[in-house]
C-alpha atoms as an extended CHARMM CRD file, in Angstrom:
* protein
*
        94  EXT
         1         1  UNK       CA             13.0700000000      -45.4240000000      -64.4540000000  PROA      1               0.0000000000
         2         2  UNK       CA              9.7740000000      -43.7820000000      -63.9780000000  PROA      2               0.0000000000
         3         3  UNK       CA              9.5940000000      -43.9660000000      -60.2920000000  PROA      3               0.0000000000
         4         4  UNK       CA             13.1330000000      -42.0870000000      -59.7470000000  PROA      4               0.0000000000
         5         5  UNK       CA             11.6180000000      -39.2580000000      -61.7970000000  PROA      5               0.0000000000
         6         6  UNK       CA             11.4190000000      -36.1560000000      -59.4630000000  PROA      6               0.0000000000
         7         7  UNK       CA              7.3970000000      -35.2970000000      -60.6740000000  PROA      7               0.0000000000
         8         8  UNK       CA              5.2310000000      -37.5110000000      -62.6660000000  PROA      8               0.0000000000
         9         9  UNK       CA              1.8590000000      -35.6050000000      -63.4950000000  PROA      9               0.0000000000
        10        10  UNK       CA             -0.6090000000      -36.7290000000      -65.7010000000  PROA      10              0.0000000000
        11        11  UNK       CA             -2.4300000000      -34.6030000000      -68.9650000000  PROA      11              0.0000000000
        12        12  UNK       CA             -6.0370000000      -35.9320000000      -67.6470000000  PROA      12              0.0000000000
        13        13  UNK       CA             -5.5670000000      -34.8000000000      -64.2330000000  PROA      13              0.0000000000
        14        14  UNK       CA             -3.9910000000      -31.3430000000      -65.0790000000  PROA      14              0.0000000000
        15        15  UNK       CA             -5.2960000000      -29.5260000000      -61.9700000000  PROA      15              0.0000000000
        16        16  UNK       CA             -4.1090000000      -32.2670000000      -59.0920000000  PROA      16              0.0000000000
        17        17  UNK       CA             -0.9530000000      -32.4160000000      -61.0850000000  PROA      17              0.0000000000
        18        18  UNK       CA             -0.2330000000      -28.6710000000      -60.9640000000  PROA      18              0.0000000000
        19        19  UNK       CA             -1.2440000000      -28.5280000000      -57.3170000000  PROA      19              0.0000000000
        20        20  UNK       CA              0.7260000000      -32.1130000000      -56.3490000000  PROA      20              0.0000000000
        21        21  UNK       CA              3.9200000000      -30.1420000000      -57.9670000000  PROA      21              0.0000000000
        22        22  UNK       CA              3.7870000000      -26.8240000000      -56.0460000000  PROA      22              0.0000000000
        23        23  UNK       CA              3.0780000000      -29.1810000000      -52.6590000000  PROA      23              0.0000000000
        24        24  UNK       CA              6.3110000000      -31.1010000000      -53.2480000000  PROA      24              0.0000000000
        25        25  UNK       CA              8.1540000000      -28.1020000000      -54.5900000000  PROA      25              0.0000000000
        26        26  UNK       CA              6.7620000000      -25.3230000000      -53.3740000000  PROA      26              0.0000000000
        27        27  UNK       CA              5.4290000000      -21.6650000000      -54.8830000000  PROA      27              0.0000000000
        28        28  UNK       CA              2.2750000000      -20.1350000000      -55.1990000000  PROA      28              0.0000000000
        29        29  UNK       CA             -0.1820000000      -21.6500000000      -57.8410000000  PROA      29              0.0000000000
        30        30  UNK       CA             -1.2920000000      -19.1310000000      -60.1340000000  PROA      30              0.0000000000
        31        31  UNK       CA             -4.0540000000      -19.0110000000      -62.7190000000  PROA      31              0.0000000000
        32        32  UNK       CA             -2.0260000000      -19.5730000000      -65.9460000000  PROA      32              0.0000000000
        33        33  UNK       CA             -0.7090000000      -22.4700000000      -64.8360000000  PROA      33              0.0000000000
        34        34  UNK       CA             -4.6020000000      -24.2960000000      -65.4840000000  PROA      34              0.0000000000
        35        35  UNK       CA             -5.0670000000      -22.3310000000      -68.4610000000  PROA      35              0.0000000000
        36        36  UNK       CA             -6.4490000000      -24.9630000000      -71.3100000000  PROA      36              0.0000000000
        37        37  UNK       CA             -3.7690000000      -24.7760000000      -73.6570000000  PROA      37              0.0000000000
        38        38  UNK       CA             -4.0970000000      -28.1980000000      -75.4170000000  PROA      38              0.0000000000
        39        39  UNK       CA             -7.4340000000      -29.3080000000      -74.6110000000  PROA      39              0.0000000000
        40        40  UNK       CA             -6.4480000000      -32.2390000000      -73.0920000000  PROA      40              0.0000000000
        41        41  UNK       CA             -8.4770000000      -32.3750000000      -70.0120000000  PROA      41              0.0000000000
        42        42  UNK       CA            -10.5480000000      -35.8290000000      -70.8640000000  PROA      42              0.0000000000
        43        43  UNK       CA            -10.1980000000      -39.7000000000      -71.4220000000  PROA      43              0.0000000000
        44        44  UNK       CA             -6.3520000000      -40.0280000000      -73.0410000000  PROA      44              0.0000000000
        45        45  UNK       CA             -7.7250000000      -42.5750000000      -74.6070000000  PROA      45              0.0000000000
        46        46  UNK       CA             -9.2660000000      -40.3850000000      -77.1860000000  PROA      46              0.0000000000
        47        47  UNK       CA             -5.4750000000      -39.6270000000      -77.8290000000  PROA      47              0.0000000000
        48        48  UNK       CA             -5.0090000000      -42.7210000000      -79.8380000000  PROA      48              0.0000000000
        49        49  UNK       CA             -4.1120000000      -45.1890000000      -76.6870000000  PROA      49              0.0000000000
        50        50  UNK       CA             -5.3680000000      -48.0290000000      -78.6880000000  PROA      50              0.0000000000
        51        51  UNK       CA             -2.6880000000      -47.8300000000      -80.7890000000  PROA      51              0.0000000000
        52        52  UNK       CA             -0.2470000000      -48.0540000000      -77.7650000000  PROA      52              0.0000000000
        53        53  UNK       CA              2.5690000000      -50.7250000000      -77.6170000000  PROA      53              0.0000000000
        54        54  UNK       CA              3.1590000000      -52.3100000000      -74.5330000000  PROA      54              0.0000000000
        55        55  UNK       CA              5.7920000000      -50.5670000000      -73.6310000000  PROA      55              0.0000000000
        56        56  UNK       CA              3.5290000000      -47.1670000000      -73.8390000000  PROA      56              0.0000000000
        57        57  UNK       CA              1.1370000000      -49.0250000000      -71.6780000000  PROA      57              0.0000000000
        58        58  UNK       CA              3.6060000000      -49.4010000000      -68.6470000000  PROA      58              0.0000000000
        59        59  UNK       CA              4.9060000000      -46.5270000000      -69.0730000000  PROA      59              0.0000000000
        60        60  UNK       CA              1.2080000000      -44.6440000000      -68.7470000000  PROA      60              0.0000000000
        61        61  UNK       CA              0.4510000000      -47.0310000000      -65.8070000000  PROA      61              0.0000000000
        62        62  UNK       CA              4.0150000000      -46.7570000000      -64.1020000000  PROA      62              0.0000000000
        63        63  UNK       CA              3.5340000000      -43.0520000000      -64.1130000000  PROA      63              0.0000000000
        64        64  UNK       CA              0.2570000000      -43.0410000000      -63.4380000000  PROA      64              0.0000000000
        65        65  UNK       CA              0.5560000000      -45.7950000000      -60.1520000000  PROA      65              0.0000000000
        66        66  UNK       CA              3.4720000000      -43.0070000000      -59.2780000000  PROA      66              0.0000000000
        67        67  UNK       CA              1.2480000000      -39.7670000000      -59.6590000000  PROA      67              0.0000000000
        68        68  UNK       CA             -1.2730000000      -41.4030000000      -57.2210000000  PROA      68              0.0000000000
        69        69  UNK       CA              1.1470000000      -42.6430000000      -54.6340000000  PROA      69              0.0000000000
        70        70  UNK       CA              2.6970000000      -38.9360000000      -54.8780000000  PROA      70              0.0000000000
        71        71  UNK       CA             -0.7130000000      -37.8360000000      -54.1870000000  PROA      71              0.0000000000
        72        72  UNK       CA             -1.2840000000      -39.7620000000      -51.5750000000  PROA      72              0.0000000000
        73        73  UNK       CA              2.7460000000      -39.5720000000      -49.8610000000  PROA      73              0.0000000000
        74        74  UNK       CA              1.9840000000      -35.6040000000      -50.1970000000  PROA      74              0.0000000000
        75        75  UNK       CA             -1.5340000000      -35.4960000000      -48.8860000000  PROA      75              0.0000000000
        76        76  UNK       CA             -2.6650000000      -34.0090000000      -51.8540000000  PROA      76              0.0000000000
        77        77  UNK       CA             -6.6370000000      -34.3060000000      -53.1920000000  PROA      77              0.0000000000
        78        78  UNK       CA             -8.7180000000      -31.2460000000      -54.8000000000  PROA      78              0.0000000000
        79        79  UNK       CA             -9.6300000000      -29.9280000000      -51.4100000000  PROA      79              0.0000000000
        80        80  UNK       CA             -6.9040000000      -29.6990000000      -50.2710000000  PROA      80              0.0000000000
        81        81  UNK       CA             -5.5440000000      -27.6080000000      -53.4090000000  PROA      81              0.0000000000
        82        82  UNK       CA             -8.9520000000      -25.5350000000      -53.0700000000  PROA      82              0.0000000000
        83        83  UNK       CA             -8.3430000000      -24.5220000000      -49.0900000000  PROA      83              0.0000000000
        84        84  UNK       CA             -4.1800000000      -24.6630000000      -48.7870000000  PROA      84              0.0000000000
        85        85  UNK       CA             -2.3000000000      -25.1520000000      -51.8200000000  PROA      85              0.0000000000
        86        86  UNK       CA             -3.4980000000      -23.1960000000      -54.1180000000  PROA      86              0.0000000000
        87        87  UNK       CA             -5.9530000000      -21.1000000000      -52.9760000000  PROA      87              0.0000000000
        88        88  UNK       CA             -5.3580000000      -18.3300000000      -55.4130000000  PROA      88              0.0000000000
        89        89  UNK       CA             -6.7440000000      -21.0880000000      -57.9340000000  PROA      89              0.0000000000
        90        90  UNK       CA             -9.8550000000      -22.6010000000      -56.3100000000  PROA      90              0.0000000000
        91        91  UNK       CA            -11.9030000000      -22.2220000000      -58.9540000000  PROA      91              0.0000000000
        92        92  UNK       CA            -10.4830000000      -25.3770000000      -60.8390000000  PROA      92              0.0000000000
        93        93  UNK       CA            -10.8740000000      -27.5030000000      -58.2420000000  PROA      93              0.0000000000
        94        94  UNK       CA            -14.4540000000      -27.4410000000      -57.4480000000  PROA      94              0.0000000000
């Protein structure tokens, strides 16, 4: 079910994920949308994933193998974000 979701983005990789939305959507990125609101921006794993069943496990990976084909299908990486998608917001992407 996963892959006919219309965005998958991923906690960990906040920044791509805003960008990757706004390339297959459109609209301009703006700052609040990176804003740190949960402190979530490391390892999930510090999230508990060890205590995971492994149905949460394929789920992560399903929607994580999706995010990166999206990426990828969309042409999407953090220069690109810095230089075209979202260049009101180049700051968070290095």
């Amino acid at each position: 079910r996963i892959q006919r979701f219309g965005f998958v983005g991923l906690a960990e990789e906040w920044e791509l994920s805003v960008c990757l939305f706004h390339q297959m959507f459109g609209g301009d990125c703006t700052a609040v949308e990176f804003k740190d609101a949960r402190d979530i921006h490391d390892d999930y794993s510090r999230y508990g994933f060890d205590d995971f069943t492994p149905i949460d496990h394929y789920a992560y990976f399903t929607a994580a193998q999706v995010f990166r084909a999206n990426l990828q299908r969309y042409g999407v990486n953090r220069e690109v974000c810095r230089n075209h998608v979202c260049p009101q917001a180049a700051k968070f992407f290095g």
